[in-house]
XYZ file of C-alpha atoms in Angstrom:
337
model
C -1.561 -67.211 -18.674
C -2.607 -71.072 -18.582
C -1.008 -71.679 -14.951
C -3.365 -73.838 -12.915
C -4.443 -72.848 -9.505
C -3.707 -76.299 -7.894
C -5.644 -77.892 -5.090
C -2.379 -79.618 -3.368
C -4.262 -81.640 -1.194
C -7.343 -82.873 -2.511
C -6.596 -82.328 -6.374
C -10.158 -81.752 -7.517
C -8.862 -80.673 -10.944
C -7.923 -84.389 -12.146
C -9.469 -86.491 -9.291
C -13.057 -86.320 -9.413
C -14.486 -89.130 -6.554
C -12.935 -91.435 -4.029
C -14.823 -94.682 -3.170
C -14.637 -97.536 -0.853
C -16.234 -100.859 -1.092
C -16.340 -103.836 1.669
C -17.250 -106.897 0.284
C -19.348 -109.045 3.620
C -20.772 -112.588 3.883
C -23.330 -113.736 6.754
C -21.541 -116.716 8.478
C -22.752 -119.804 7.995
C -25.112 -119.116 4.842
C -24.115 -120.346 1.347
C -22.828 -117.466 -1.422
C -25.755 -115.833 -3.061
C -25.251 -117.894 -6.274
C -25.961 -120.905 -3.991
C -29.186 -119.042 -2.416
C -32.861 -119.382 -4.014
C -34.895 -116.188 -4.182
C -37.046 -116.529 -1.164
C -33.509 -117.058 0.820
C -31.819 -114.146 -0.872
C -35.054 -111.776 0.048
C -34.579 -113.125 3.536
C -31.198 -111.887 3.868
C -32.392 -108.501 2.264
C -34.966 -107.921 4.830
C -32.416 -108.604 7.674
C -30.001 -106.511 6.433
C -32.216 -103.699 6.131
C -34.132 -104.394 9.539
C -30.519 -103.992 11.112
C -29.556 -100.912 9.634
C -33.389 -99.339 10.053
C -32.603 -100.332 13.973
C -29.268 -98.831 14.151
C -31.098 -95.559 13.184
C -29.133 -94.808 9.771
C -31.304 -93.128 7.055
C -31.329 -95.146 4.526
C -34.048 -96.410 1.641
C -34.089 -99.992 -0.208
C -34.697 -100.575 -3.831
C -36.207 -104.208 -4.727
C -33.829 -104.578 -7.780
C -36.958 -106.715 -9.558
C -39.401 -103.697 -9.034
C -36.954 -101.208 -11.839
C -37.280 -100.925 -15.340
C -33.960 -102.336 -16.977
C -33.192 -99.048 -17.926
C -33.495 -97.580 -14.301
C -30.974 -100.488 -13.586
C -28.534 -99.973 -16.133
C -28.889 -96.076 -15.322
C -27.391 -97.009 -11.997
C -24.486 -98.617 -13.048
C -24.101 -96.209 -15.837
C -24.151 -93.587 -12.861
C -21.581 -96.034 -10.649
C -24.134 -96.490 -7.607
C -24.173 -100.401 -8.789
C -22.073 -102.397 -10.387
C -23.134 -103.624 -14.207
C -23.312 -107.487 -12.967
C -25.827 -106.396 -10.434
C -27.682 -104.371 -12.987
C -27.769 -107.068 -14.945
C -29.721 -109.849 -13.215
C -32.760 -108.670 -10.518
C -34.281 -111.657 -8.456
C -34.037 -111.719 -5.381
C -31.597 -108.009 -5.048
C -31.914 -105.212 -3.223
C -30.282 -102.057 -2.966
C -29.966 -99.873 0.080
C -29.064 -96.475 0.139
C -27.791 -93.353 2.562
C -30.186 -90.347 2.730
C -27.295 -88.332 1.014
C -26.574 -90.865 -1.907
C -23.043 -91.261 -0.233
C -24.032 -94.997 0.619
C -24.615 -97.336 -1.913
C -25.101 -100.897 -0.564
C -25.454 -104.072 -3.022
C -26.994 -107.145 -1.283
C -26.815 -110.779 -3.163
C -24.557 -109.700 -5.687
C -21.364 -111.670 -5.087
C -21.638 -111.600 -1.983
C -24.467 -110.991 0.759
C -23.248 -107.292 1.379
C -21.135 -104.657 -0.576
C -21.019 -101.837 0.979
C -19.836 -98.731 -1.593
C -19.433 -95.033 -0.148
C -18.362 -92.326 -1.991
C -16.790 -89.013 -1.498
C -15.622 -86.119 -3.866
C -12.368 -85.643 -5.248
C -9.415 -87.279 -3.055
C -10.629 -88.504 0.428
C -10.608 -92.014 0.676
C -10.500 -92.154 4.082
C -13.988 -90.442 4.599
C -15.514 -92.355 2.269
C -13.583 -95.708 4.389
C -15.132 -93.761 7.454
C -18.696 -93.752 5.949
C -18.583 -97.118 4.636
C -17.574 -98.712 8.588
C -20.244 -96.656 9.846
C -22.543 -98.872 8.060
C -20.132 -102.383 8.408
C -19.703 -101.524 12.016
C -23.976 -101.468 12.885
C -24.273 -104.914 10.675
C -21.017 -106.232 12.341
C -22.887 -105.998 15.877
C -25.837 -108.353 14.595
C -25.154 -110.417 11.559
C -21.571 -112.413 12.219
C -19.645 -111.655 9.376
C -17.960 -115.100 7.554
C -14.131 -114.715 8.737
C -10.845 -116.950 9.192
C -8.024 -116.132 11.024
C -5.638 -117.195 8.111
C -7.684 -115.680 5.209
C -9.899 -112.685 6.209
C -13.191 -111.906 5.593
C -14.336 -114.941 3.127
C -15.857 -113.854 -0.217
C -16.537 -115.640 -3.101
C -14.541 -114.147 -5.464
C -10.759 -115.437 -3.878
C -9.282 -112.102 -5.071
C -10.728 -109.974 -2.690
C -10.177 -112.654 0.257
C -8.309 -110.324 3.277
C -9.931 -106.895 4.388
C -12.616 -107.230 1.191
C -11.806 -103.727 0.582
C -11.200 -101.887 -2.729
C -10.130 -98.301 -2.886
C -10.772 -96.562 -6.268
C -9.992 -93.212 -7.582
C -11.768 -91.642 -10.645
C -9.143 -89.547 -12.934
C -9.715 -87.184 -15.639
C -6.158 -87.646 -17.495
C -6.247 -86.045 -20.514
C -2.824 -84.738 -20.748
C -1.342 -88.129 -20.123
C -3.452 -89.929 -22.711
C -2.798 -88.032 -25.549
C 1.450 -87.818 -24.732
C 1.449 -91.757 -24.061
C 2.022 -92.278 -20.768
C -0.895 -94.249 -19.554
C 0.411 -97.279 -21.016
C 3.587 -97.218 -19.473
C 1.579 -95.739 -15.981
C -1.044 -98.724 -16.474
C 2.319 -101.133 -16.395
C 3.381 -99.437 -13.519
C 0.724 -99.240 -11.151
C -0.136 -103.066 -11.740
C 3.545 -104.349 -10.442
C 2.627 -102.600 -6.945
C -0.720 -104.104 -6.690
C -2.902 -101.537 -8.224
C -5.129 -101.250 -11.463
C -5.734 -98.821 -13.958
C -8.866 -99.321 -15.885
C -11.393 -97.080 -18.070
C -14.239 -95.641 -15.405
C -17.163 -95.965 -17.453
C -19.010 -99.259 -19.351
C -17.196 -102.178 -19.576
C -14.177 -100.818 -18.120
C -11.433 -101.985 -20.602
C -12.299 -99.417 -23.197
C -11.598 -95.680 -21.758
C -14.639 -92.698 -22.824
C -13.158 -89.353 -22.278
C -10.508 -89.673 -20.892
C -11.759 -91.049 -17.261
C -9.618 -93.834 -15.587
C -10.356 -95.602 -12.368
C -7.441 -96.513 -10.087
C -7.990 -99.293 -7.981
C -6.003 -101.378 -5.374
C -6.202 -105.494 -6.439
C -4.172 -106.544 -3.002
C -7.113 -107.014 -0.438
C -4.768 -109.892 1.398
C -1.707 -109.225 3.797
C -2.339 -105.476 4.210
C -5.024 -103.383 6.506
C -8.061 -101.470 5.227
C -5.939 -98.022 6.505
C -2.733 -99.629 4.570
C -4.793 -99.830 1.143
C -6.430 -96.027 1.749
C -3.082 -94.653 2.285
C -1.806 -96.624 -0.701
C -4.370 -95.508 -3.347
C -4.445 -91.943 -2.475
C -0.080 -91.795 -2.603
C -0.724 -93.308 -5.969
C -3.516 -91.262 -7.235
C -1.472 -88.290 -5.945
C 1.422 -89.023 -7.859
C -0.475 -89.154 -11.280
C -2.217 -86.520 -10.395
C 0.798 -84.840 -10.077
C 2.231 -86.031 -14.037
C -1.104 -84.641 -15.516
C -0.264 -81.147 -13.613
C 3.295 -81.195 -15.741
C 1.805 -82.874 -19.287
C -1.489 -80.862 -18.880
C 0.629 -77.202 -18.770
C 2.964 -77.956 -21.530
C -0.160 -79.515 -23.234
C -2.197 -76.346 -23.236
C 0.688 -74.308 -24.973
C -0.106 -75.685 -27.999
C -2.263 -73.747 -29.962
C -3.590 -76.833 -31.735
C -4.672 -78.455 -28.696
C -6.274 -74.702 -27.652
C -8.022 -74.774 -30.948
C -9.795 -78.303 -30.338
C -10.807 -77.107 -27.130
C -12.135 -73.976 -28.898
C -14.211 -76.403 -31.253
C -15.597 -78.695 -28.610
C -17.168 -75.836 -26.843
C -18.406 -74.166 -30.067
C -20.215 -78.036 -31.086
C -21.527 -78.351 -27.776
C -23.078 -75.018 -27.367
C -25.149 -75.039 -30.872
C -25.411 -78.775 -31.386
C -29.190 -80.303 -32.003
C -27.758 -83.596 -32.215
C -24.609 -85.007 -29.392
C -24.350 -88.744 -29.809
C -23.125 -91.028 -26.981
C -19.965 -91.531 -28.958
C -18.674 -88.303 -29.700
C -20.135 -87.131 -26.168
C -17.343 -88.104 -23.972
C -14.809 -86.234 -26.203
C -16.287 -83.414 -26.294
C -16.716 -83.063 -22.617
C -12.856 -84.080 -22.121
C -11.888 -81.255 -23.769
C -14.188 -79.044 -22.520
C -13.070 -79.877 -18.677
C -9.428 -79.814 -19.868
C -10.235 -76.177 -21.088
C -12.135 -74.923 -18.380
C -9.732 -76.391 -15.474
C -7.193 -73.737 -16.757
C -9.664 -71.161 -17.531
C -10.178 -71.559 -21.418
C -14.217 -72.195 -21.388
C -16.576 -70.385 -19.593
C -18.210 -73.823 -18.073
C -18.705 -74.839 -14.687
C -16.616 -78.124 -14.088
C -18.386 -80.009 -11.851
C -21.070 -79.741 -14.062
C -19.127 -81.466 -16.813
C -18.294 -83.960 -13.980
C -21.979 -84.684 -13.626
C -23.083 -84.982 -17.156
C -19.874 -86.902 -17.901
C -22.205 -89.550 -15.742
C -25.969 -88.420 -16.359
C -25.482 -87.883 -20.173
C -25.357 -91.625 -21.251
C -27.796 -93.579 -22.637
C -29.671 -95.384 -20.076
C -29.860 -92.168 -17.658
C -31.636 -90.579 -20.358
C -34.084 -92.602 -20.581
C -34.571 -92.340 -16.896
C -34.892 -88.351 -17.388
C -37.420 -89.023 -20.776
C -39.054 -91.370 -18.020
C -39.624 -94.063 -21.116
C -37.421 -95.821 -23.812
C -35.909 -93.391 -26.065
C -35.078 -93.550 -30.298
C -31.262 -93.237 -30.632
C -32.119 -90.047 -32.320
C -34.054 -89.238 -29.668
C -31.770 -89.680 -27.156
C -28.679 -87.479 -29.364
C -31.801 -84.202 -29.421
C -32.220 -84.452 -25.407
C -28.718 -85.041 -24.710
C -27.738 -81.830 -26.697
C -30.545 -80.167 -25.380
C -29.354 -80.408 -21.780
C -25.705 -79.685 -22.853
C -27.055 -76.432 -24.126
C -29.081 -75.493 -21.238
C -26.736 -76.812 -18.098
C -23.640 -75.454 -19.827
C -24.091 -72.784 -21.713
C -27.785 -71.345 -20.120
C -29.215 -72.168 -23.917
C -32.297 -73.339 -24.422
């Protein structure tokens, strides 16, 4: 009755979004911490000259032009990181047509370049992403030594300046245990295991993001192959704890209660939200809620508190914020108004 209709290669049903990022320096300029304003917009303009020329679709953001809550929306969102979101002179972000593309310039480092792809494919989101290195690479020189790699200011990701994430819904694995052990695991072969949303060391609703933290002695390709082998093998775990987990009437009756809260609430705070929506996406992966789960996916993102604001198009109450965010949990979920 609960038996999951598995996606063997891709395993949409625990792995929601691959991504890629290449951290890039222009040879010969100081870090961005180094650069003034004026010489950090230079380097903005270039950049998006280049990529204008190359013909790629893309748009730039001046990060100083956003309310702070249109910033902190984007990193609540992942299209920016919070430290970039936090801190706007002299910033810009570039984007693909498609939203696949998120580039950060004069965070870190001159360039980050971030694509993004649903569920497991790392390697089209690596594809994307050196679609947009490779048409910089042929004007800017990128900072590189034979010994060391691509040079970036942070020494850790000194090498290929790649990391290779996975976002995972692990419920199953949470509530048996096993992430701490897994979190132990994955760190003695060079990976991470970290919460996907905020701060990243606390973990809302069950969401983990699996990342590679070797960048030196390995190839971009080497680091793809690695992270999806791992993600695939937890992936894998949840399958088994997830089945057995469902059997339990207990669990099926909290599952039963989150989507009874959710589809009469008035008032969802940003606490109790990601909970709620964990269980529901547990329950409607094998078939026990009538829900759409890539909505959940999205409102798992869009449903926090800065986002909101960006929908109210102004600062929101708390309370005001808990009424709309129940409001759209009603209508996207359940088709109440």
């Amino acid at each position: 009755m609960y038996m999951l209709s598995f996606m063997p290669e891709y395993h949409g049903d625990v792995i929601l979004s691959s991504a890629v990022r290449l951290s890039r320096n222009i040879d010969k300029i100081p870090f961005p911490v180094r650069l003034s304003v004026p010489e950090r917009d230079a380097i903005n303009k270039k950049v998006y000259s280049v990529l204008c020329d190359a013909g790629l679709p893309v748009k730039a953001t001046d990060m100083s032009k956003l309310y702070p809550y249109e910033a902190i929306a984007l990193a609540e969102r992942g299209i920016i990181s919070p430290e970039f979101a936090s801190s706007s002179g002299g910033r810009m972000l570039i984007s693909s047509e498609d939203g696949c593309v998120s580039i950060m310039l004069n965070e870190d480092d001159h360039i980050r370049i971030t694509a993004f792809s649903p569920s497991l494919q790392p390697e089209k989101a690596y594809e994307s992403a050196e679609t947009y290195e490779n048409a910089l690479d042929g004007k800017l020189r990128f900072a590189f030594d034979p010994e060391l790699g691509f040079l970036t200011q942070n020494p850790k990701n000194l090498g290929t300046g790649v990391k290779v994430s996975a976002v995972l819904h692990l419920p199953a694995l949470t509530r048996n245990g096993t992430v701490s052990s897994l979190i132990s695991t994955v760190s003695k072969l060079g990976m991470s295991i970290r919460g996907a949303f905020g701060d990243s060391l606390s973990v809302r609703g069950d969401m983990y993001r699996l990342s590679n933290n070797i960048t030196l002695g390995i190839d971009e390709k080497t680091a793809v192959s690695n992270l999806k082998s791992m993600a695939l093998q937890i992936a894998t775990k949840e399958h088994a704890c997830a089945e057995e987990l469902i059997k339990d009437i207990g669990m099926r009756d909290k599952i039963n209660r989150a989507q009874g809260l959710l589809s009469t609430a008035m008032l969802v705070d940003n606490d109790e939200m990601p909970e709620m929506l964990s269980l529901l996406r547990l329950g409607a992966v094998y078939g026990l809620c009538p829900v759409d789960v890539g909505t959940v996916n999205e409102l798992m993102y869009t449903l926090q508190p800065a986002c909101l604001n960006c929908v109210a198009g102004g600062r929101l109450s708390t309370r005001d914020r808990d009424e709309l965010r129940a409001k759209i949990i009603r209508k996207k979920l359940f088709g109440a108004e």
